[in-house]
mmCIF file with all atom_site columns, C-alpha atoms in Angstrom:
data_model
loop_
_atom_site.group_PDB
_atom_site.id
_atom_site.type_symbol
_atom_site.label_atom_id
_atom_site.label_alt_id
_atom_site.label_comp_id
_atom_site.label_asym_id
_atom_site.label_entity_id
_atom_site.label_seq_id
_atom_site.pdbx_PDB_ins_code
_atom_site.Cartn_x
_atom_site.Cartn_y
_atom_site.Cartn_z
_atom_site.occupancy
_atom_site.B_iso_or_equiv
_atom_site.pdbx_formal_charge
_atom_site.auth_seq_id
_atom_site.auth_comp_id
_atom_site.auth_asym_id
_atom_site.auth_atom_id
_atom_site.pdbx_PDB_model_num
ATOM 1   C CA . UNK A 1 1   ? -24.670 -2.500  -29.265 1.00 60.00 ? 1   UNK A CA 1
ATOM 2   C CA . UNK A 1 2   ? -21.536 -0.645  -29.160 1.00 67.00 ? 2   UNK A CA 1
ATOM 3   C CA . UNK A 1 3   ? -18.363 -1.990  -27.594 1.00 71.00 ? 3   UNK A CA 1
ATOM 4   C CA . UNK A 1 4   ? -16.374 -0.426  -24.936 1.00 72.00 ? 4   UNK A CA 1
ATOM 5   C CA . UNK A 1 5   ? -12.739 0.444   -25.335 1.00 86.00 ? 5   UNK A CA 1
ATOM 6   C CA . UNK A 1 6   ? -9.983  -1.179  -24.255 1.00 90.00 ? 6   UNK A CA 1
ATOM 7   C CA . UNK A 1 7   ? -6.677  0.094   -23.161 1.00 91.00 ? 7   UNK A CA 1
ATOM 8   C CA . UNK A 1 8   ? -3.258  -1.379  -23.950 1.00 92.00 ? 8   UNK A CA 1
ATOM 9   C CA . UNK A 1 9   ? -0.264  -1.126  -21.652 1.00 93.00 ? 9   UNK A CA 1
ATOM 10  C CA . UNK A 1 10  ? 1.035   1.598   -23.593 1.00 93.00 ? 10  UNK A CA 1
ATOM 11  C CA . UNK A 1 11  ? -2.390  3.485   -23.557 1.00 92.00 ? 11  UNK A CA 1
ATOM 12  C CA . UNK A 1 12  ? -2.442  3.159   -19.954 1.00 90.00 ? 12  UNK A CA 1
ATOM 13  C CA . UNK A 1 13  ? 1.236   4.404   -19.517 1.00 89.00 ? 13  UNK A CA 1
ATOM 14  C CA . UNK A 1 14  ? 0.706   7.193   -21.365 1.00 88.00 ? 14  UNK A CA 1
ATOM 15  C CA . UNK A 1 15  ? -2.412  8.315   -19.272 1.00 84.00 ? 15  UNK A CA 1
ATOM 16  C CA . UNK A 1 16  ? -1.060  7.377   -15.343 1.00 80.00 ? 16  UNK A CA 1
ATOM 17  C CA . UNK A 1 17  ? 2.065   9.194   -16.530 1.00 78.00 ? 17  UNK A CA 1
ATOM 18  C CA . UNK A 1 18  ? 4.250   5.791   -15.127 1.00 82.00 ? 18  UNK A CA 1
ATOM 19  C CA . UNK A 1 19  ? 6.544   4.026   -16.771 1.00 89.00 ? 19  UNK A CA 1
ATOM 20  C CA . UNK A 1 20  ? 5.606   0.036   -17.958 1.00 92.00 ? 20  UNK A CA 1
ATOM 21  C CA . UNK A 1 21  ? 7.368   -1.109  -15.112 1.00 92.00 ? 21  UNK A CA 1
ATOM 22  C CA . UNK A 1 22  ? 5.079   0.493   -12.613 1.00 86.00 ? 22  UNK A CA 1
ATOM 23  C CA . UNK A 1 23  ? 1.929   -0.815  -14.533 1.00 89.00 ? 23  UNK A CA 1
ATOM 24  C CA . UNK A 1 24  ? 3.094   -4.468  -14.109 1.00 91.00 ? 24  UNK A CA 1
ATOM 25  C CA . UNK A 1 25  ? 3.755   -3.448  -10.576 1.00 87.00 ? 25  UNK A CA 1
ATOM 26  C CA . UNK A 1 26  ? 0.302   -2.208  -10.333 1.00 85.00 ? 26  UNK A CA 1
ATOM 27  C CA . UNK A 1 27  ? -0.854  -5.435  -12.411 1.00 87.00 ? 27  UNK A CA 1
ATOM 28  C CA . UNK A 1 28  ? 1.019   -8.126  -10.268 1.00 86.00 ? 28  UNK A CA 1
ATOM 29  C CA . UNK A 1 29  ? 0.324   -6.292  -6.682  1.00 78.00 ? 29  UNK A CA 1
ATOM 30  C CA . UNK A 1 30  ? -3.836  -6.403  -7.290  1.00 78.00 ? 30  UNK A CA 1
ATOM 31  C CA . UNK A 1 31  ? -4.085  -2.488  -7.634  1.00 76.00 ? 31  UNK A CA 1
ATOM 32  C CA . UNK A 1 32  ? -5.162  -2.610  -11.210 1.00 84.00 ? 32  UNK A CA 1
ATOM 33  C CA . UNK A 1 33  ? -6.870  -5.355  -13.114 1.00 84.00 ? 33  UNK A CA 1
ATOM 34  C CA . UNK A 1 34  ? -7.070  -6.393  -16.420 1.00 88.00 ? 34  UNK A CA 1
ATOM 35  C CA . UNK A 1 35  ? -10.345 -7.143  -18.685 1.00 87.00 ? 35  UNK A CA 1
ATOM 36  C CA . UNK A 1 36  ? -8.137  -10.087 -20.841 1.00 88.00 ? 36  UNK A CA 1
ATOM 37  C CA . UNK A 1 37  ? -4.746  -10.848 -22.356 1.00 90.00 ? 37  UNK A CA 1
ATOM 38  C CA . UNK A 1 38  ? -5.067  -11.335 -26.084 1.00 90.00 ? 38  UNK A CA 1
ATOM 39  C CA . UNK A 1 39  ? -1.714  -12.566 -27.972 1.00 90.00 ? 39  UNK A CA 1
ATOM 40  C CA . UNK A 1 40  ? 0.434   -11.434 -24.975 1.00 87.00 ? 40  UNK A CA 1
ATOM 41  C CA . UNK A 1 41  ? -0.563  -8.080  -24.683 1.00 89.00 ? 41  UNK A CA 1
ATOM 42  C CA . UNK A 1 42  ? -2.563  -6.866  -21.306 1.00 91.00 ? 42  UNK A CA 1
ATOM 43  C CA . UNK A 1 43  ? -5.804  -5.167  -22.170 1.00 92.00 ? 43  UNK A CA 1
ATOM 44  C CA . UNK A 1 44  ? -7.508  -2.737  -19.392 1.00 90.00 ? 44  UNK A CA 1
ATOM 45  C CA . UNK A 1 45  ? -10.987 -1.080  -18.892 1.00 86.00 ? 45  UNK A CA 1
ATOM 46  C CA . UNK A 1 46  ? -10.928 2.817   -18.620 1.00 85.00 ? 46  UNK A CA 1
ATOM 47  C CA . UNK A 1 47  ? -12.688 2.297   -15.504 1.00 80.00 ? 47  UNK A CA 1
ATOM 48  C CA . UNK A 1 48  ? -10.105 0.385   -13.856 1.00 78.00 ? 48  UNK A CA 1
ATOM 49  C CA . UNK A 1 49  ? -8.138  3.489   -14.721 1.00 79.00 ? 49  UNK A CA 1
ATOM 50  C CA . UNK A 1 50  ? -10.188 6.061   -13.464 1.00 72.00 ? 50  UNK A CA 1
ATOM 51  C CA . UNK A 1 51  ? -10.727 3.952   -9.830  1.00 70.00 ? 51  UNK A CA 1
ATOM 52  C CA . UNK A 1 52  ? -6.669  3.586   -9.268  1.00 71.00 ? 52  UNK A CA 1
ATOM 53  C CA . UNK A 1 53  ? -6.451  7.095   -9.819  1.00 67.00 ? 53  UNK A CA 1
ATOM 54  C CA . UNK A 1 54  ? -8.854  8.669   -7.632  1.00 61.00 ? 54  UNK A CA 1
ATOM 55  C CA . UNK A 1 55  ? -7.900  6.750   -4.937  1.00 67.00 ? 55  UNK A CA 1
ATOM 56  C CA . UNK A 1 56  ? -7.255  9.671   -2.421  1.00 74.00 ? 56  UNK A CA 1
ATOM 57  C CA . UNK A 1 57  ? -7.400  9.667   1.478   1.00 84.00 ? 57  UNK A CA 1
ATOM 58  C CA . UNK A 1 58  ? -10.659 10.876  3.134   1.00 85.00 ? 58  UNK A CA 1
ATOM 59  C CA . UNK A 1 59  ? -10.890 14.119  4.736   1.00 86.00 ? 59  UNK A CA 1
ATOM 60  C CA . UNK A 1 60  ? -12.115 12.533  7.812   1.00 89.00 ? 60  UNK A CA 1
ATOM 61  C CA . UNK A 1 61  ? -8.458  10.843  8.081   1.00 91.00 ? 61  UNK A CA 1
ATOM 62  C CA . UNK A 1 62  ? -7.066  13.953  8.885   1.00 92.00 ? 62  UNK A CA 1
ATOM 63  C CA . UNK A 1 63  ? -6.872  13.772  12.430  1.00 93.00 ? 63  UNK A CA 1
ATOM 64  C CA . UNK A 1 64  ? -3.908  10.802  11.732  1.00 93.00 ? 64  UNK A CA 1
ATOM 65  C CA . UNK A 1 65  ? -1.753  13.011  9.777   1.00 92.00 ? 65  UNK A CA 1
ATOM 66  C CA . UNK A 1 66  ? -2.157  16.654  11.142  1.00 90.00 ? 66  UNK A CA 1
ATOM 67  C CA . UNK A 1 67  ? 1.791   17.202  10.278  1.00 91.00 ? 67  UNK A CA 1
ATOM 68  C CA . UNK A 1 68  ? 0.865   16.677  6.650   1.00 88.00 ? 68  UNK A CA 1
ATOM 69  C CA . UNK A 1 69  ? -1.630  18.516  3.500   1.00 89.00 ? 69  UNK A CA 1
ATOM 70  C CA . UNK A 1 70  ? -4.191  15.406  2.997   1.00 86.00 ? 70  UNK A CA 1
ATOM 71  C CA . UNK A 1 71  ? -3.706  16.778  -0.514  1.00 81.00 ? 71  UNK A CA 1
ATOM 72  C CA . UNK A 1 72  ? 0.487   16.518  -0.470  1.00 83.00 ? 72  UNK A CA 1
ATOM 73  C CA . UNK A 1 73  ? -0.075  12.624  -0.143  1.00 85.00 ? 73  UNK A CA 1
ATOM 74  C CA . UNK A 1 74  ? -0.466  9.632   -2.733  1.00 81.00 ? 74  UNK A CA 1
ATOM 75  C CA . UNK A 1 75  ? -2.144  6.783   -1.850  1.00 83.00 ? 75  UNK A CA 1
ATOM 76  C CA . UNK A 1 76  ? 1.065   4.759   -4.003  1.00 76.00 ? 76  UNK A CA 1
ATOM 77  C CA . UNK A 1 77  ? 4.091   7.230   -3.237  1.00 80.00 ? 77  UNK A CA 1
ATOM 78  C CA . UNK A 1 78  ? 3.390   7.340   0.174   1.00 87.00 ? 78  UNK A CA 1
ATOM 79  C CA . UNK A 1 79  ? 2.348   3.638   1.190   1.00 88.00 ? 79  UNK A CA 1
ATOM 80  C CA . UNK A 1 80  ? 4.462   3.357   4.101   1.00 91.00 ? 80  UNK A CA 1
ATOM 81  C CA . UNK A 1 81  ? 3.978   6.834   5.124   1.00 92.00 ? 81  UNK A CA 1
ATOM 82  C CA . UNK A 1 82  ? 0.050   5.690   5.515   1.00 93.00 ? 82  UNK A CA 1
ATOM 83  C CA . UNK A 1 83  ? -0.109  2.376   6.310   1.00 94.00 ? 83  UNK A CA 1
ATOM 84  C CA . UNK A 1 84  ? 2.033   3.148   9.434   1.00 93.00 ? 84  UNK A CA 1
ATOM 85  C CA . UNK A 1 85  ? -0.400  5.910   10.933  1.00 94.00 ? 85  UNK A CA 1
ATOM 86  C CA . UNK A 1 86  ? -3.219  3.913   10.205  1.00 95.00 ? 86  UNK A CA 1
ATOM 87  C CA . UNK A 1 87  ? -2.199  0.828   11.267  1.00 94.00 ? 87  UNK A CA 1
ATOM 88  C CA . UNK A 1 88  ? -0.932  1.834   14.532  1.00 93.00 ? 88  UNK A CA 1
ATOM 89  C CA . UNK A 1 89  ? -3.336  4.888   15.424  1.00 94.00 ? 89  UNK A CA 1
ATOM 90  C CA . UNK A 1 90  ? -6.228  4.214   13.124  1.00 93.00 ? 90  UNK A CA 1
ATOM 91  C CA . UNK A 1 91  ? -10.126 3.522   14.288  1.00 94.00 ? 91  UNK A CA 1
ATOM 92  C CA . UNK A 1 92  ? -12.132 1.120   12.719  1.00 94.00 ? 92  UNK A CA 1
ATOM 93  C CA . UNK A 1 93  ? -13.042 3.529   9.700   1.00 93.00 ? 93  UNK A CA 1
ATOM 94  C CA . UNK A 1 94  ? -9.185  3.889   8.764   1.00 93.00 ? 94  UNK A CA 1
ATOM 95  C CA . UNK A 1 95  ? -8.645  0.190   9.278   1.00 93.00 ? 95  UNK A CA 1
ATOM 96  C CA . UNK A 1 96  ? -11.871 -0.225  6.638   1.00 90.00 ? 96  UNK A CA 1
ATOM 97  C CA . UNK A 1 97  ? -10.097 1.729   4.366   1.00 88.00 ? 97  UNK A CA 1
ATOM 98  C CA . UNK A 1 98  ? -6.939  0.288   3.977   1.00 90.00 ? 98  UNK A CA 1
ATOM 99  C CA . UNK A 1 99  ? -8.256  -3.092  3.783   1.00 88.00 ? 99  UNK A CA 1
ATOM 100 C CA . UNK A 1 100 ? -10.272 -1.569  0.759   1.00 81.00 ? 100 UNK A CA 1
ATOM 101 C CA . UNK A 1 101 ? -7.498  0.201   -0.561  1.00 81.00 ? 101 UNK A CA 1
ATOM 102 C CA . UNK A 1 102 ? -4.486  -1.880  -0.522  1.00 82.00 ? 102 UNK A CA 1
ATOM 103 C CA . UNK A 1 103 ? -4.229  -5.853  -1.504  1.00 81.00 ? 103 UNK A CA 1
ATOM 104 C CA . UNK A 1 104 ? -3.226  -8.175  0.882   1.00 86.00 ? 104 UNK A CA 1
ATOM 105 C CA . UNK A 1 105 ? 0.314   -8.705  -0.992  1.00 85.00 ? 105 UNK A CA 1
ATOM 106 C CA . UNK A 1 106 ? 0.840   -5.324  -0.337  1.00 86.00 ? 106 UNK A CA 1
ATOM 107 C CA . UNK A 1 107 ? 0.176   -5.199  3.159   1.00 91.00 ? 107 UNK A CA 1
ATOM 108 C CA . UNK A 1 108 ? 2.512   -8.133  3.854   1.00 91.00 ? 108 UNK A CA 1
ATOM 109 C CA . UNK A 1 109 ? 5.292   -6.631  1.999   1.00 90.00 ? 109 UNK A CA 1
ATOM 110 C CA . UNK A 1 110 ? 5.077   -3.412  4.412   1.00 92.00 ? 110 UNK A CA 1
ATOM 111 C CA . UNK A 1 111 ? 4.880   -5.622  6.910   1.00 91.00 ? 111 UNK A CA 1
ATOM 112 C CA . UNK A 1 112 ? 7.752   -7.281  6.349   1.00 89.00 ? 112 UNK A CA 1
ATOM 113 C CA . UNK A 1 113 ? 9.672   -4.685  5.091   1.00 88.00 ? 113 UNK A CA 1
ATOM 114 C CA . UNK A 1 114 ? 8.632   -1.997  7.381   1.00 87.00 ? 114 UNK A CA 1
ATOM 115 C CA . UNK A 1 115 ? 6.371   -2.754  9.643   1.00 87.00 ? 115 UNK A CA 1
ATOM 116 C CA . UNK A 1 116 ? 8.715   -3.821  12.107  1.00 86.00 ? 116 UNK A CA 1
ATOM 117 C CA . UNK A 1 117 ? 10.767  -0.735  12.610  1.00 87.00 ? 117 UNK A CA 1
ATOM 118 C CA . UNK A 1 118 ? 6.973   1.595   12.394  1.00 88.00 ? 118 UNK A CA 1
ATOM 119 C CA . UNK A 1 119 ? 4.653   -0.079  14.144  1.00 90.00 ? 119 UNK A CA 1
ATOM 120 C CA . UNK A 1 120 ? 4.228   -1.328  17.887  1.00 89.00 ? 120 UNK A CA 1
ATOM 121 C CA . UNK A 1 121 ? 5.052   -4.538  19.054  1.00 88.00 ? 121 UNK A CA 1
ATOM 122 C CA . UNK A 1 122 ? 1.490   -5.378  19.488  1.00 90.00 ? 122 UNK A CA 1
ATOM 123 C CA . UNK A 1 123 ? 0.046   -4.082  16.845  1.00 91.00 ? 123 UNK A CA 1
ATOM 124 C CA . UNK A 1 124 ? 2.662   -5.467  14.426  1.00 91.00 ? 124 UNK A CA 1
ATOM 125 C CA . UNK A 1 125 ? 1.741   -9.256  15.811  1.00 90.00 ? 125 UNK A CA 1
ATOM 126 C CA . UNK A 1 126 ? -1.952  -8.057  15.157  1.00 92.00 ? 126 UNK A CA 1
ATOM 127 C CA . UNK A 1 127 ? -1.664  -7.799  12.085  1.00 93.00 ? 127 UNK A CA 1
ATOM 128 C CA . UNK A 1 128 ? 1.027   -10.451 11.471  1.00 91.00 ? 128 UNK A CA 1
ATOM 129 C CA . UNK A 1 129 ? -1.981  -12.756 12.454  1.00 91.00 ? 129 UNK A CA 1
ATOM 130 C CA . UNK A 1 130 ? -4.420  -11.538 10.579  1.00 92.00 ? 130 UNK A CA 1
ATOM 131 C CA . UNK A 1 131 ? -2.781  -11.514 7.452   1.00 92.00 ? 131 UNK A CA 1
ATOM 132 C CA . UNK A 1 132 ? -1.206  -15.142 8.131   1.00 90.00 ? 132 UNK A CA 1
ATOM 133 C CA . UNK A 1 133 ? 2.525   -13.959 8.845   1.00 87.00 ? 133 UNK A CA 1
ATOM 134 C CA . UNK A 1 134 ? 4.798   -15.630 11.413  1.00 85.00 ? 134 UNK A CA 1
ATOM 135 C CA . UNK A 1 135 ? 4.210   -13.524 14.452  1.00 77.00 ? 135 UNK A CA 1
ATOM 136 C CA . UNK A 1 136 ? 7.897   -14.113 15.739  1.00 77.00 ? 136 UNK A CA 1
ATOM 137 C CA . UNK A 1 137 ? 9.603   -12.133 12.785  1.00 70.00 ? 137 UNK A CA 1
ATOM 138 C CA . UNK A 1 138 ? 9.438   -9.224  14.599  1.00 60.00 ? 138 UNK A CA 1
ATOM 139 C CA . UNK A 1 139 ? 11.771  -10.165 17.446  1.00 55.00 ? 139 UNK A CA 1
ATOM 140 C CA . UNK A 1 140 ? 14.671  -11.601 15.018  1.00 48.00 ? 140 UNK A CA 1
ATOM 141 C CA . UNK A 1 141 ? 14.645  -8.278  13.372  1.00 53.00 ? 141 UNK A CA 1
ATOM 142 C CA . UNK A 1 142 ? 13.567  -5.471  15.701  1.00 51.00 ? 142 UNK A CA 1
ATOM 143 C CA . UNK A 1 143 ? 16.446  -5.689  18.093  1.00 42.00 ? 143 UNK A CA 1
ATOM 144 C CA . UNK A 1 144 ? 19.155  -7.159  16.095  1.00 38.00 ? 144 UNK A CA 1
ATOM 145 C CA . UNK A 1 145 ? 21.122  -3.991  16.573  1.00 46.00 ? 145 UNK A CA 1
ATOM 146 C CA . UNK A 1 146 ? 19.425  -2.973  20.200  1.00 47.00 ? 146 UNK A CA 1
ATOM 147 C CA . UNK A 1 147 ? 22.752  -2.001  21.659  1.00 47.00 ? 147 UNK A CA 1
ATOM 148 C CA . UNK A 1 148 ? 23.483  0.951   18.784  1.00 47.00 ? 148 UNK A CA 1
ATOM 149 C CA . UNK A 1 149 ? 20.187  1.958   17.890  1.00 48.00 ? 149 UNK A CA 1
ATOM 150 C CA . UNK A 1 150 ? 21.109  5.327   19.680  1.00 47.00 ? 150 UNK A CA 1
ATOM 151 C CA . UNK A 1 151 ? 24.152  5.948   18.464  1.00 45.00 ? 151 UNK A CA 1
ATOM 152 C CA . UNK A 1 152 ? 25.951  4.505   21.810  1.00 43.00 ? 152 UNK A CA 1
ATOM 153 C CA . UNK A 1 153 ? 28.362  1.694   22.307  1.00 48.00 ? 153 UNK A CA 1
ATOM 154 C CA . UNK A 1 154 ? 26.585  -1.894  23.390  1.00 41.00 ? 154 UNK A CA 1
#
């Protein structure tokens, strides 16, 4: 019976190209997972590996971003990018997929971050809701500078 490899931080680095930070990043946000940690040191499957980085968007998505090569965009680099057309304009196929594809932790923080200047009204409390925010965020944050949001004098 043979025994599979593991990886160590530093193996896995060296083949996502990213620096450690971004692997604990990865670690603490759900988009990789570890096998164990043995005397303080992570240890990964290849597999793991291999499933963070094909993670690509489907060619039927490309009706959502028709300004934009499917093949110019990470699912990573350009999180916000994606969430935001999928979240607001998405069907239930997109919506499938980015439950799939990004943890919940990471939907929050977009969300919070910026969710509120991307996404409808509506939709935004949708998915406030669903993922257990406080729906009246939103309005403390959206119009705090209503009056020069244009470039005019309130």
């Amino acid at each position: 019976e043979t025994i599979a490899p593991l990886l160590t931080v530093q193996d896995v680095c060296r083949r996502l190209r990213k620096s450690r930070r971004q692997v604990y990043r990865y670690l603490r946000a759900g988009r990789l997972s570890a096998c164990a940690r043995i005397l303080g040191q992570w240890l990964f499957d290849p597999r793991a590996l291999d499933r963070l980085r094909r993670a690509s968007l489907p060619p039927a998505f490309r009706r959502f971003f028709w300004d934009t090569p499917l093949s110019s965009l990470s699912v990573e680099t350009h999180r916000d990018f994606i969430l935001g057309r999928l979240l607001e304009w998405g069907d239930r196929q997109a919506l499938r997929w980015v439950f799939r594809t990004y943890p919940k932790a990471s939907l929050k923080e977009f969300l919070r971050r910026r969710g509120v200047e991307i996404l409808s009204k509506k939709n935004w409390r949708f998915y406030a809701l669903l993922l257990g925010l406080d729906p009246n965020l939103q309005s403390r944050r959206r119009w705090r500078h209503a009056g020069r949001r244009w470039g005019g004098i309130s």
